[in-house]
Short mmCIF file of C-alpha atoms and ligand atoms in Angstrom, two decimals:
data_model
loop_
_atom_site.label_atom_id
_atom_site.label_comp_id
_atom_site.label_asym_id
_atom_site.label_seq_id
_atom_site.Cartn_x
_atom_site.Cartn_y
_atom_site.Cartn_z
CA MET A 808 20.17 -18.56 -27.90
CA MET A 809 18.86 -16.05 -25.40
CA SER A 810 15.17 -16.65 -24.53
CA SER A 811 13.10 -13.50 -25.10
CA GLU A 812 9.84 -14.84 -23.51
CA TRP A 813 7.94 -12.40 -21.51
CA TYR A 814 7.09 -12.98 -17.88
CA THR A 815 4.24 -10.88 -16.61
CA ALA A 816 2.83 -10.57 -13.09
CA SER A 817 0.34 -7.98 -11.53
CA ALA A 818 -0.43 -6.99 -8.01
CA PRO A 819 -3.16 -4.92 -6.48
CA GLY A 820 -3.16 -1.59 -4.84
CA LYS A 821 -4.63 -1.36 -1.32
CA PHE A 822 -6.18 1.10 1.07
CA VAL A 823 -6.03 1.09 4.89
CA ILE A 824 -9.36 1.01 6.82
CA LEU A 825 -7.69 1.73 10.17
CA GLY A 826 -4.17 1.62 11.77
CA GLU A 827 -1.69 3.32 9.39
CA HIS A 828 1.40 4.88 10.99
CA ALA A 829 0.63 3.03 14.42
CA VAL A 830 1.31 -0.27 12.61
CA VAL A 831 4.99 0.82 12.16
CA TYR A 832 5.22 0.48 15.88
CA GLY A 833 3.76 -3.05 16.02
CA LYS A 834 0.20 -1.83 16.53
CA PRO A 835 -2.80 -3.44 14.69
CA ALA A 836 -4.13 -2.44 11.21
CA ILE A 837 -6.72 -3.49 8.79
CA VAL A 838 -6.15 -3.22 4.95
CA LEU A 839 -8.10 -4.19 1.83
CA ALA A 840 -6.81 -4.78 -1.55
CA VAL A 841 -8.49 -2.92 -4.48
CA ASP A 842 -9.46 -3.47 -8.17
CA ARG A 843 -6.47 -1.29 -9.41
CA ARG A 844 -3.34 -3.15 -10.26
CA ILE A 845 0.24 -2.60 -11.42
CA THR A 846 1.47 -5.02 -14.13
CA CYS A 847 5.06 -5.74 -14.77
CA SER A 848 6.60 -7.70 -17.56
CA ILE A 849 10.23 -8.71 -17.89
CA ARG A 850 12.22 -10.55 -20.60
CA ARG A 851 15.88 -11.10 -21.31
CA SER A 852 17.39 -8.46 -23.64
CA PRO A 853 20.75 -7.23 -24.90
CA ARG A 854 20.45 -4.06 -22.63
CA ASN A 855 18.49 -2.95 -19.54
CA THR A 856 15.43 -0.94 -20.51
CA LEU A 857 12.29 0.45 -18.60
CA ASN A 858 9.29 1.15 -20.73
CA GLY A 859 11.65 1.31 -23.77
CA GLU A 860 14.23 3.61 -22.27
CA TYR A 861 17.59 3.11 -20.64
CA ILE A 862 16.96 2.20 -16.96
CA ASP A 863 18.79 4.32 -14.35
CA PHE A 864 18.81 1.83 -11.42
CA ASN A 865 19.96 4.70 -9.06
CA ARG A 866 16.60 6.42 -9.81
CA GLN A 867 14.63 3.05 -9.45
CA PRO A 868 15.45 1.72 -6.11
CA HIS A 869 12.77 -1.02 -6.20
CA PHE A 870 14.36 -2.28 -9.47
CA ARG A 871 17.70 -2.01 -8.13
CA TYR A 872 16.96 -3.98 -4.98
CA LEU A 873 14.84 -6.76 -6.72
CA THR A 874 17.35 -7.33 -9.50
CA ARG A 875 20.37 -7.50 -7.24
CA ASP A 876 20.78 -11.18 -8.15
CA VAL A 877 19.86 -10.81 -11.84
CA HIS A 878 23.21 -10.69 -13.84
CA TYR A 879 21.98 -10.31 -17.27
CA ALA A 880 20.10 -7.43 -19.04
CA MET A 881 16.27 -7.34 -19.25
CA ASP A 882 13.55 -5.21 -20.83
CA TYR A 883 11.09 -4.13 -18.14
CA VAL A 884 7.61 -2.91 -18.95
CA THR A 885 5.17 -1.63 -16.45
CA SER A 886 1.72 -0.31 -16.64
CA SER A 887 -0.09 1.12 -13.56
CA GLU A 888 -3.71 1.85 -12.66
CA ILE A 889 -2.55 3.04 -9.08
CA PRO A 890 -1.72 6.69 -8.68
CA PRO A 891 1.84 6.86 -7.38
CA GLY A 892 2.61 8.54 -3.96
CA SER A 893 -1.08 8.32 -3.21
CA GLY A 894 -1.11 6.04 -0.18
CA MET A 895 -2.55 3.21 -2.36
CA GLY A 896 0.41 0.96 -2.16
CA SER A 897 1.88 1.68 -5.58
CA SER A 898 5.32 0.91 -4.58
CA ALA A 899 4.51 -2.26 -2.73
CA ALA A 900 2.41 -3.45 -5.68
CA LEU A 901 5.17 -2.72 -8.11
CA SER A 902 7.59 -4.62 -5.84
CA ALA A 903 5.31 -7.68 -5.42
CA ALA A 904 4.66 -7.94 -9.25
CA LEU A 905 8.38 -7.37 -10.21
CA ALA A 906 9.44 -9.96 -7.54
CA MET A 907 7.05 -12.52 -8.93
CA ALA A 908 8.05 -12.05 -12.55
CA ILE A 909 11.71 -12.34 -11.62
CA ARG A 910 11.22 -15.53 -9.63
CA GLU A 911 9.15 -17.11 -12.36
CA GLU A 912 11.73 -16.11 -15.07
CA ARG A 913 14.48 -17.66 -12.98
CA GLY A 914 12.49 -20.84 -12.34
CA GLU A 915 12.74 -20.13 -8.57
CA PRO A 916 10.00 -21.18 -6.13
CA VAL A 917 7.19 -18.80 -5.75
CA ASP A 918 5.22 -18.55 -2.62
CA GLU A 919 3.45 -15.67 -0.83
CA ARG A 920 5.87 -15.47 2.12
CA SER A 921 9.07 -15.28 -0.15
CA LEU A 922 7.35 -12.66 -2.16
CA VAL A 923 6.39 -10.57 0.91
CA ASP A 924 10.01 -10.73 2.01
CA GLU A 925 11.18 -9.52 -1.32
CA ALA A 926 8.70 -6.73 -1.64
CA TYR A 927 9.15 -5.56 1.96
CA GLY A 928 12.90 -5.59 1.38
CA ALA A 929 12.46 -3.43 -1.63
CA GLU A 930 10.29 -0.97 0.25
CA LEU A 931 12.92 -0.66 3.06
CA PHE A 932 15.66 -0.21 0.56
CA ALA A 933 13.74 2.44 -1.16
CA GLN A 934 12.17 4.36 1.61
CA GLY A 935 14.27 3.41 4.62
CA ASN A 936 11.49 2.63 6.99
CA GLY A 937 7.94 1.24 7.48
CA SER A 938 6.15 -1.90 8.23
CA PRO A 939 5.49 -4.95 5.99
CA MET A 940 1.78 -3.97 5.85
CA ASP A 941 1.67 -2.64 2.30
CA ALA A 942 3.78 -5.57 1.04
CA SER A 943 1.51 -8.15 2.76
CA ALA A 944 -1.61 -6.62 1.44
CA CYS A 945 -0.28 -6.37 -2.24
CA VAL A 946 1.06 -9.91 -2.21
CA HIS A 947 -1.97 -11.60 -0.46
CA GLY A 948 -4.78 -9.43 -1.81
CA LYS A 949 -8.32 -9.62 -0.36
CA GLY A 950 -8.08 -8.41 3.19
CA ILE A 951 -5.53 -8.69 5.86
CA GLY A 952 -5.27 -7.85 9.46
CA VAL A 953 -2.03 -7.00 11.18
CA ASN A 954 -1.45 -7.87 14.87
CA ILE A 955 -5.13 -8.66 15.63
CA PRO A 956 -5.45 -10.58 18.78
CA GLY A 957 -7.28 -13.89 18.38
CA ALA A 958 -6.84 -14.00 14.63
CA GLY A 959 -4.15 -16.81 15.10
CA ASP A 960 -6.25 -19.49 13.20
CA ARG A 961 -6.04 -17.20 10.12
CA GLU A 962 -2.41 -16.37 10.44
CA LEU A 963 -0.49 -15.94 7.16
CA TRP A 964 3.08 -15.03 8.26
CA THR A 965 4.88 -13.31 11.02
CA ILE A 966 7.66 -10.80 10.26
CA THR A 967 10.12 -9.47 12.78
CA LYS A 968 12.48 -6.46 12.41
CA GLY A 969 14.43 -5.25 15.45
CA ASP A 970 12.14 -5.25 18.45
CA ARG A 971 9.00 -5.17 16.26
CA THR A 972 6.85 -8.05 15.22
CA TRP A 973 3.93 -8.00 12.82
CA ARG A 974 1.54 -11.00 12.69
CA VAL A 975 -0.40 -10.78 9.45
CA SER A 976 -3.61 -12.65 9.13
CA ASP A 977 -6.20 -13.24 6.43
CA LEU A 978 -9.43 -11.21 7.03
CA ASP A 979 -12.91 -11.46 5.61
CA VAL A 980 -14.60 -8.00 5.27
CA PRO A 981 -18.24 -8.15 4.65
CA ASP A 982 -19.67 -6.28 1.59
CA MET A 983 -19.26 -2.53 2.25
CA THR A 984 -18.99 0.28 -0.15
CA PHE A 985 -15.88 2.61 0.02
CA VAL A 986 -15.11 5.60 -2.17
CA ILE A 987 -11.57 6.71 -2.61
CA GLY A 988 -10.86 10.42 -3.11
CA ASN A 989 -7.41 11.43 -4.45
CA THR A 990 -6.06 14.90 -3.70
CA GLY A 991 -3.73 14.64 -6.53
CA ILE A 992 -0.79 15.66 -4.39
CA ARG A 993 2.18 13.17 -4.24
CA ALA A 994 3.71 12.41 -1.05
CA ALA A 995 6.54 9.99 -0.13
CA THR A 996 5.96 7.59 2.60
CA GLY A 997 9.45 7.60 4.17
CA PRO A 998 9.48 11.25 5.33
CA LEU A 999 5.98 11.05 6.83
CA VAL A 1000 6.93 7.87 8.72
CA ASP A 1001 10.07 9.76 9.95
CA LYS A 1002 7.96 12.80 10.95
CA VAL A 1003 5.71 10.65 13.30
CA ARG A 1004 8.80 8.86 14.69
CA ARG A 1005 10.43 12.28 15.60
CA TYR A 1006 7.30 13.53 17.12
CA MET A 1007 6.99 10.28 19.22
CA GLN A 1008 10.67 10.64 20.34
CA SER A 1009 10.22 14.26 21.43
CA ASN A 1010 6.71 14.20 22.96
CA HIS A 1011 5.00 11.56 24.94
CA PHE A 1012 1.56 12.95 23.92
CA ALA A 1013 2.21 11.55 20.43
CA CYS A 1014 2.75 7.98 21.97
CA ASP A 1015 -0.54 8.34 23.60
CA VAL A 1016 -2.18 9.17 20.23
CA VAL A 1017 -0.52 6.04 18.59
CA GLU A 1018 -1.89 4.00 21.44
CA GLU A 1019 -5.37 5.49 20.88
CA ILE A 1020 -5.08 4.62 17.22
CA ALA A 1021 -4.42 1.03 18.17
CA ALA A 1022 -7.51 0.91 20.42
CA VAL A 1023 -9.75 2.50 17.58
CA THR A 1024 -8.34 -0.01 15.11
CA LEU A 1025 -9.29 -3.03 17.42
CA MET A 1026 -12.73 -1.56 18.00
CA GLY A 1027 -13.04 -1.23 14.17
CA TYR A 1028 -12.10 -4.88 13.71
CA ASN A 1029 -15.00 -5.87 16.05
CA ALA A 1030 -17.28 -3.51 14.24
CA ILE A 1031 -16.34 -5.14 10.96
CA ARG A 1032 -17.14 -8.63 12.51
CA ARG A 1033 -20.48 -7.37 13.54
CA ASN A 1034 -21.09 -5.64 10.06
CA ASP A 1035 -21.70 -2.43 12.07
CA VAL A 1036 -21.10 0.13 9.44
CA GLU A 1037 -22.09 3.12 11.63
CA GLU A 1038 -19.57 2.10 14.44
CA LEU A 1039 -16.86 1.50 11.90
CA GLY A 1040 -17.57 4.77 10.05
CA SER A 1041 -17.36 6.89 13.30
CA LEU A 1042 -14.11 5.06 14.24
CA MET A 1043 -12.61 6.02 10.73
CA THR A 1044 -13.50 9.61 11.31
CA ARG A 1045 -11.92 9.45 14.86
CA ASP A 1046 -8.85 7.80 13.42
CA HIS A 1047 -8.68 10.69 10.91
CA LYS A 1048 -8.56 13.16 13.70
CA LEU A 1049 -5.81 11.25 15.56
CA LEU A 1050 -3.78 11.03 12.43
CA SER A 1051 -4.24 14.78 11.95
CA ILE A 1052 -2.79 15.29 15.54
CA LEU A 1053 0.17 13.39 14.52
CA GLY A 1054 0.72 15.85 11.71
CA VAL A 1055 0.17 13.64 8.62
CA SER A 1056 -3.08 15.17 7.22
CA CYS A 1057 -3.10 18.42 5.20
CA ARG A 1058 -5.72 21.03 4.01
CA GLU A 1059 -6.55 19.12 0.90
CA LEU A 1060 -7.20 15.81 2.68
CA ASN A 1061 -9.30 17.62 5.35
CA LYS A 1062 -11.40 19.33 2.62
CA LEU A 1063 -12.14 15.93 0.87
CA VAL A 1064 -12.97 14.20 4.28
CA ASN A 1065 -15.20 17.02 5.30
CA ALA A 1066 -16.89 17.09 1.82
CA SER A 1067 -17.71 13.40 2.23
CA LEU A 1068 -18.92 13.29 5.74
CA PRO A 1069 -22.52 14.39 5.16
CA TYR A 1070 -23.08 11.42 2.85
CA SER A 1071 -20.92 8.91 4.79
CA TYR A 1072 -20.65 6.74 7.90
CA GLY A 1073 -17.10 8.11 8.20
CA ALA A 1074 -14.03 9.24 6.31
CA LYS A 1075 -10.34 9.43 6.87
CA LEU A 1076 -7.00 9.78 5.04
CA THR A 1077 -5.63 6.42 4.02
CA GLY A 1078 -1.90 5.45 3.66
CA SER A 1079 0.97 7.74 4.82
CA GLY A 1080 -0.97 11.06 4.21
CA GLY A 1081 0.61 14.40 3.55
CA GLY A 1082 -1.65 14.35 0.30
CA GLY A 1083 -2.57 11.19 -1.57
CA CYS A 1084 -5.96 9.72 -0.89
CA MET A 1085 -8.76 9.71 1.59
CA VAL A 1086 -11.47 6.87 2.01
CA ALA A 1087 -15.13 7.20 2.98
CA LEU A 1088 -17.50 4.35 3.98
CA THR A 1089 -20.91 5.10 2.60
CA ASP A 1090 -24.30 3.87 1.27
CA GLU A 1091 -24.48 6.79 -1.16
CA PRO A 1092 -21.34 6.44 -3.28
CA GLN A 1093 -22.38 8.76 -6.13
CA LYS A 1094 -23.08 11.57 -3.65
CA VAL A 1095 -19.56 11.12 -2.08
CA VAL A 1096 -17.94 11.02 -5.55
CA ASP A 1097 -19.75 14.27 -6.54
CA ALA A 1098 -18.78 16.06 -3.28
CA ILE A 1099 -15.06 15.08 -3.69
CA GLU A 1100 -14.96 16.03 -7.28
CA ALA A 1101 -16.69 19.39 -6.43
CA ARG A 1102 -13.65 20.04 -4.16
CA GLY A 1103 -11.05 19.35 -6.84
CA GLY A 1104 -10.38 15.70 -5.97
CA THR A 1105 -10.57 12.61 -8.14
CA ALA A 1106 -13.02 9.92 -6.79
CA TYR A 1107 -13.92 6.43 -7.63
CA VAL A 1108 -15.98 3.76 -5.94
CA VAL A 1109 -13.61 0.89 -4.78
CA LYS A 1110 -14.26 -2.82 -5.46
CA THR A 1111 -12.60 -4.74 -2.76
CA GLY A 1112 -11.73 -8.53 -2.50
CA SER A 1113 -9.07 -8.35 -5.35
CA ASP A 1114 -6.66 -11.20 -5.98
CA GLY A 1115 -3.12 -10.75 -4.67
CA VAL A 1116 -0.04 -10.97 -6.94
CA ARG A 1117 -0.48 -13.25 -9.90
CA MET A 1118 0.93 -14.16 -13.27
CA GLU A 1119 -0.77 -12.69 -16.21
CA PRO A 1120 -1.09 -14.21 -19.73
CA THR A 1121 -0.36 -11.03 -21.64
CA PRO A 1122 2.45 -8.47 -21.23
CA ALA A 1123 2.04 -5.06 -19.92
CA SER A 1124 1.34 -2.37 -22.49
CA GLY A 1125 3.27 0.46 -21.12
CA PRO A 1126 2.68 3.15 -18.45
CA LEU A 1127 -0.77 4.47 -17.86
CA MET A 1128 0.63 6.45 -14.76
CA ASP A 1129 4.21 6.98 -13.80
CA ILE A 1130 5.85 4.11 -11.96
CA PRO A 1131 6.56 4.96 -8.32
CA MET A 1132 10.12 5.85 -7.13
CA ASP A 1133 11.50 7.16 -4.13
CA TYR A 1134 11.42 11.01 -3.70
CA PRO A 1135 14.05 12.29 -3.79
CA PRO A 1136 15.86 9.39 -5.54
CA ARG A 1137 18.31 7.79 -3.30
CA GLN A 1138 21.74 7.46 -4.85
C1 MEV B 2411 1.72 3.39 4.31
O1 MEV B 2411 0.67 2.94 3.53
C2 MEV B 2411 1.33 3.04 5.69
C3 MEV B 2411 2.42 3.48 6.82
O2 MEV B 2411 1.88 2.92 8.05
C4 MEV B 2411 3.80 3.04 6.59
C5 MEV B 2411 3.93 1.63 6.85
O3 MEV B 2411 3.19 0.86 7.49
O4 MEV B 2411 4.92 1.24 6.24
C6 MEV B 2411 2.22 5.04 6.97
#
């Protein structure tokens, strides 16, 4: 008799305080998990379905990669509180939750390191490039630092790909208030990472900008340790300008960043850019929310310190938002 027991896991979204794009080249980054999650339930079934419909694995590269050793049909149900293509780690969170549910269903060992390998593998399969930063943040939750010198005693794992190495460490971030503003424009990570890479290959100036992002990130790390919100905020705004020079901001992101600045210590795009979200560090969250919404964005105050990937007692109830997929779908 086929077991039809549900296995359900969820993983948090994330936002990058400092260091996106530069981290792809092995530079430091600082990331926090947020209180918005993707939940994924699976159970054996006579046919493969996703949220009740036939699943086309060619259009769902994360599912295709993560189920590569699953030789029986399943029902997959997802529900998401993380806007897709917004820089908040929706595809890494989906991958982490699906990887955990599959491992539990198969009775395989589940540990953070193997889940990061699975989730990062799915990200690379779907988008073709990138660092293990998002996968690490969505698996571990709370806060992580990447390639932070001197964080060795909090090291979680080291991942190497080609000539790049990412040393991921656990990070405590003091209580700070962040507001996320979503432009509502979906942008895929892969093409933006490619754009920066091409710019760096053709122009040494872009490499200098990436070095400066690395320096700003390390200064930001020290500001976090001192709980110095003014310094951290001004470094975030500087990072936004550097990311704009790299060509990954857009008018809508700049509009939301500029609208937040009068009520913030600092603000910047977060994630891969090109649309998606910005984040502001503030003591006046409602004013920032109002300013973002007056410019057509969707805003909410972030709660940080969320758990990483975990099993859940009740199955996902179906989509609140689209599940993330690669754009355009890879065949
Ligand atoms: C996307 O959330 C962050 C990037 O740095 C890409 C990556 O690290 O994989 C733009």
